[in-house]
Coordinates of C-alpha atoms in Angstrom, one line a residue:
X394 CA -8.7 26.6 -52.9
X395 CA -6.1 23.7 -53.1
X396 CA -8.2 20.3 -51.9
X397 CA -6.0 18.3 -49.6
X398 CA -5.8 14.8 -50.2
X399 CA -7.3 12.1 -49.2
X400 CA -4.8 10.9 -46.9
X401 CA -4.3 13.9 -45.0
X402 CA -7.5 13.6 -44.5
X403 CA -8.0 10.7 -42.8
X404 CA -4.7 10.9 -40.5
X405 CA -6.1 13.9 -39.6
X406 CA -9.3 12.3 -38.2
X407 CA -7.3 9.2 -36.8
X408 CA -5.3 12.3 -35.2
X409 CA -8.6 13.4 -33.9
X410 CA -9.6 9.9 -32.6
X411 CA -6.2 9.5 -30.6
X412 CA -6.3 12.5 -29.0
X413 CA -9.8 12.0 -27.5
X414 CA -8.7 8.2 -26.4
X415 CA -6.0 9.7 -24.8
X416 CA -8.2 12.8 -22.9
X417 CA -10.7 9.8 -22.1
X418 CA -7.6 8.1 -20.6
X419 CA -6.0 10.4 -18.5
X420 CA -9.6 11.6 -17.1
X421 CA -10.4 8.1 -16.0
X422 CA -7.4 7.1 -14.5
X423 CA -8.1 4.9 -11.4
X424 CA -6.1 6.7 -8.3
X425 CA -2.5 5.2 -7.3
X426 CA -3.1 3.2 -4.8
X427 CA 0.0 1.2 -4.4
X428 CA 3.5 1.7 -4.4
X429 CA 5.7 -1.6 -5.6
X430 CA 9.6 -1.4 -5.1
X431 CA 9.6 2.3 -4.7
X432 CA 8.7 5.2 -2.0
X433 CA 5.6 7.6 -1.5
X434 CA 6.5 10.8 -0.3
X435 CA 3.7 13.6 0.4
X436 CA 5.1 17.5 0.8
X437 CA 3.0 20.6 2.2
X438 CA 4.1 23.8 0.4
X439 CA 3.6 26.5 2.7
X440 CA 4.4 29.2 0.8
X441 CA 1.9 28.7 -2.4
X442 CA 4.0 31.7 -4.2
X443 CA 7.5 29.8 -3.4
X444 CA 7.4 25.9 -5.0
X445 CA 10.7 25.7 -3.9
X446 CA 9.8 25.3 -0.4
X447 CA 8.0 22.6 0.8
X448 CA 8.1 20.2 4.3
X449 CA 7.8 16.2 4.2
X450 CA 4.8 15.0 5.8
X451 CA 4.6 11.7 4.8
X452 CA 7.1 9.0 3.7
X453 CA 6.8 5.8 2.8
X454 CA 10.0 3.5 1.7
X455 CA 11.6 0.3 1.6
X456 CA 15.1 2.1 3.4
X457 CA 14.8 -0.9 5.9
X458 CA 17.2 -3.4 7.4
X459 CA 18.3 -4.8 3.8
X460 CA 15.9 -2.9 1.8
X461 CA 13.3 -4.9 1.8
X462 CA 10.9 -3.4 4.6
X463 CA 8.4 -0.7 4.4
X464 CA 9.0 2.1 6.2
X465 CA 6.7 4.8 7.4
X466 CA 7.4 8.4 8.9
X467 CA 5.2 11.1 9.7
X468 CA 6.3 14.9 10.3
X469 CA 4.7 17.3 11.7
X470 CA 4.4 20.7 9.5
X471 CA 8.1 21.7 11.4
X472 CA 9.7 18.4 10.1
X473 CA 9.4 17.2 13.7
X474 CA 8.8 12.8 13.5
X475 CA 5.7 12.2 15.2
X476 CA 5.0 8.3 13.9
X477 CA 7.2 6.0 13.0
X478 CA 7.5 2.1 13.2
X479 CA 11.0 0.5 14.2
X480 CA 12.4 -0.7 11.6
X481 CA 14.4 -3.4 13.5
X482 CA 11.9 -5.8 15.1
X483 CA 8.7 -4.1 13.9
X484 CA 5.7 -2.0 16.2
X485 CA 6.2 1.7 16.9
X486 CA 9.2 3.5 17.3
X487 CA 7.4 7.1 18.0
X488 CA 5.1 8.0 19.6
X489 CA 6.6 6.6 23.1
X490 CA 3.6 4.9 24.8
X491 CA 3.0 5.6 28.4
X492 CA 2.9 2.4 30.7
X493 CA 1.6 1.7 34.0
X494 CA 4.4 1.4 36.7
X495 CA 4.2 -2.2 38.6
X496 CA 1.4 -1.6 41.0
X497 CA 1.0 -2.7 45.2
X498 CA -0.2 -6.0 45.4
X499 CA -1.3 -5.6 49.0
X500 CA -4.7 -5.2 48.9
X501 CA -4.7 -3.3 52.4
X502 CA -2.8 -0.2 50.4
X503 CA -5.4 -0.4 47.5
X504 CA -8.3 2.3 47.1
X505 CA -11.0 0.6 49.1
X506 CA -14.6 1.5 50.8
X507 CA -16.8 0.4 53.9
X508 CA -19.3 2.2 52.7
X509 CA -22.8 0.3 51.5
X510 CA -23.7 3.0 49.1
X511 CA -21.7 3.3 46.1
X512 CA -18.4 5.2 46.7
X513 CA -16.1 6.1 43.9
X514 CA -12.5 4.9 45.7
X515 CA -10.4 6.0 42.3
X516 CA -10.5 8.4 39.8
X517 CA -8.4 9.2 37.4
X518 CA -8.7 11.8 33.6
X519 CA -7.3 11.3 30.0
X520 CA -7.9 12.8 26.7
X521 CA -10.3 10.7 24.5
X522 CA -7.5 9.9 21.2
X523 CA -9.4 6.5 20.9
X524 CA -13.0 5.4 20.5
X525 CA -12.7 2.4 22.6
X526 CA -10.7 1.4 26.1
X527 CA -9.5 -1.3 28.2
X528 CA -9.5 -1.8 31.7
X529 CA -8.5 -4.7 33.8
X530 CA -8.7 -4.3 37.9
X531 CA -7.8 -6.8 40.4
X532 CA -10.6 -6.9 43.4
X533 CA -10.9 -8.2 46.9
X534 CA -13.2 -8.3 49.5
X535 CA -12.5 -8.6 53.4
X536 CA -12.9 -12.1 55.0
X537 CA -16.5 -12.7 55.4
X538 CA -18.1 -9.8 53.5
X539 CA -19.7 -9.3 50.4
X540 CA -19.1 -6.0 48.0
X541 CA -19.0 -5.2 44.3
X542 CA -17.0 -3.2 42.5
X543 CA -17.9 -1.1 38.7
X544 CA -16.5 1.4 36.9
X545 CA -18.0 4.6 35.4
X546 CA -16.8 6.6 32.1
X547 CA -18.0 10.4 31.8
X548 CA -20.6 9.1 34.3
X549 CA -22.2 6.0 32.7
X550 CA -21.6 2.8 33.6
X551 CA -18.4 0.8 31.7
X552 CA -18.9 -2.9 31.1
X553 CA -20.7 -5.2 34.0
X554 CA -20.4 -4.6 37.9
X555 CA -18.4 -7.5 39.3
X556 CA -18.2 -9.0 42.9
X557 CA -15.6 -8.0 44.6
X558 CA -13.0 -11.0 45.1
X559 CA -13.1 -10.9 40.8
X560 CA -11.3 -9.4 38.3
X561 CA -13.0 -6.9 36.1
X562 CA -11.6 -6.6 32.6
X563 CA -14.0 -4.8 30.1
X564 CA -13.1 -3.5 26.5
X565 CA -16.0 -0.9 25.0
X566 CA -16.9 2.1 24.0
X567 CA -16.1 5.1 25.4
X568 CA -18.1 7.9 23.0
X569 CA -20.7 6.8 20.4
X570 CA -19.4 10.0 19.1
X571 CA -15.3 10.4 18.0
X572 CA -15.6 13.6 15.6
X573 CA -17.6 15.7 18.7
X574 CA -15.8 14.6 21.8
X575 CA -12.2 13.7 20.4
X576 CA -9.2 15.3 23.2
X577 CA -11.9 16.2 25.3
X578 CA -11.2 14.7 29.0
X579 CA -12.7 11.2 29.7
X580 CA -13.5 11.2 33.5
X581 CA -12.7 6.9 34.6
X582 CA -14.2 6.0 37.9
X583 CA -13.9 3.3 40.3
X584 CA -17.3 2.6 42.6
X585 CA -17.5 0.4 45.2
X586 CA -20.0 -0.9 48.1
X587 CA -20.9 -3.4 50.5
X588 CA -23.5 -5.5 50.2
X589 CA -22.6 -7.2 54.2
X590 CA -23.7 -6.2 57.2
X591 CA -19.9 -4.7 57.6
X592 CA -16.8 -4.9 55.6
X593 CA -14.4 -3.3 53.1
X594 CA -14.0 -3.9 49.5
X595 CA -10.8 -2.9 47.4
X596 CA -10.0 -2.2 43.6
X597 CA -6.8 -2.0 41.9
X598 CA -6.5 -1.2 38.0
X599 CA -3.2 -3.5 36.6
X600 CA -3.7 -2.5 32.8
X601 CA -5.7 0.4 30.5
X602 CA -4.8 1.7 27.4
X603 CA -7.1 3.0 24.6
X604 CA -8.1 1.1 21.0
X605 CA -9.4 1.1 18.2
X606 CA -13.0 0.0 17.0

């Protein structure tokens, strides 16, 4: 048998050496975790046996005023936009947030008890989509009386009770527990009593709206 020579030889191991740099390489690549001057598009293929389908779930760019802002658009699996930001002034374009119409300022059309146990005067039900809340209630008391006003969330008491003739405004915890009780309904009650020989107490949320932790 023919001995090859010498040089083979050794480009063969350098060969060798390369090729196990480069396995080492791609197998330790750290994950792409920005995205400079370009656009990040993720696709769901629902038909695994057709590649030429596919839906756009995700997709970052810089088509912006001027090309120079970020842009971010959510689909759902039907291609419908469920989160986008506006690309004008900035904040969210989609989802449209419910807000609170302007409320009666007369506290004699307010929810409102004479009782001097604690009465729940409002109540109201949401889905839990956040783990933390905000509420901000304008009180009043009639002349000479005493009351105090709290709220309750699924039946425990939220933030501190509050004499009436305050405002309350509490942000907290609604579950300790997101992955178990997310879209359940989150039951929000308003309690109040007086603590007067007589009187009536009133409560009036102004502002609530769900956050983050």
């Amino acid at each position: 048998m023919a001995q090859l020579p010498e040089d083979i030889i050794d480009r063969l191991i350098q060969m060798e050496r390369r090729i196990q740099a480069l396995s080492t390489a791609v197998n330790t690549r750290p994950p792409i975790t920005e995205v400079v001057n370009g656009s990040l598009t993720v696709r769901r293929q629902p038909n695994p046996d057709d590649p030429t389908t596919s839906v756009t779930v995700t997709q970052i760019n810089s088509s912006g005023p001027g090309s120079a802002k970020p842009v971010l658009r959510v689909n759902d699996a039907y291609g419908h936009e469920i989160l986008s930001d506006d690309i004008i002034t900035g904040g969210l374009a989609r989802p449209w947030l419910s807000m609170l119409p302007p409320q009666d300022l007369a506290s004699a059309n307010w929810p409102a008890t004479s009782a001097t146990g604690w009465t729940t005067i409002a109540q109201s039900q949401n889905p839990i989509w956040q783990p933390k809340m905000r509420l901000r209630m304008l009180t009043r008391v009639s002349a000479s009386a005493t009351g105090q006003i709290r709220v309750m969330v699924n039946g425990l008491q939220f933030g501190a009770t509050v004499a009436a003739g305050t405002v309350f405004d509490t942000t907290d915890l609604v579950t300790a527990d997101m992955q178990t009780n997310f879209g359940k309904d989150l039951t929000v009650e308003i309690q109040g009593i007086v603590t007067s020989a007589s009187g009536t107490v009133y409560a009036k949320p102004i502002l609530m709206y769900g956050r983050q932790t």
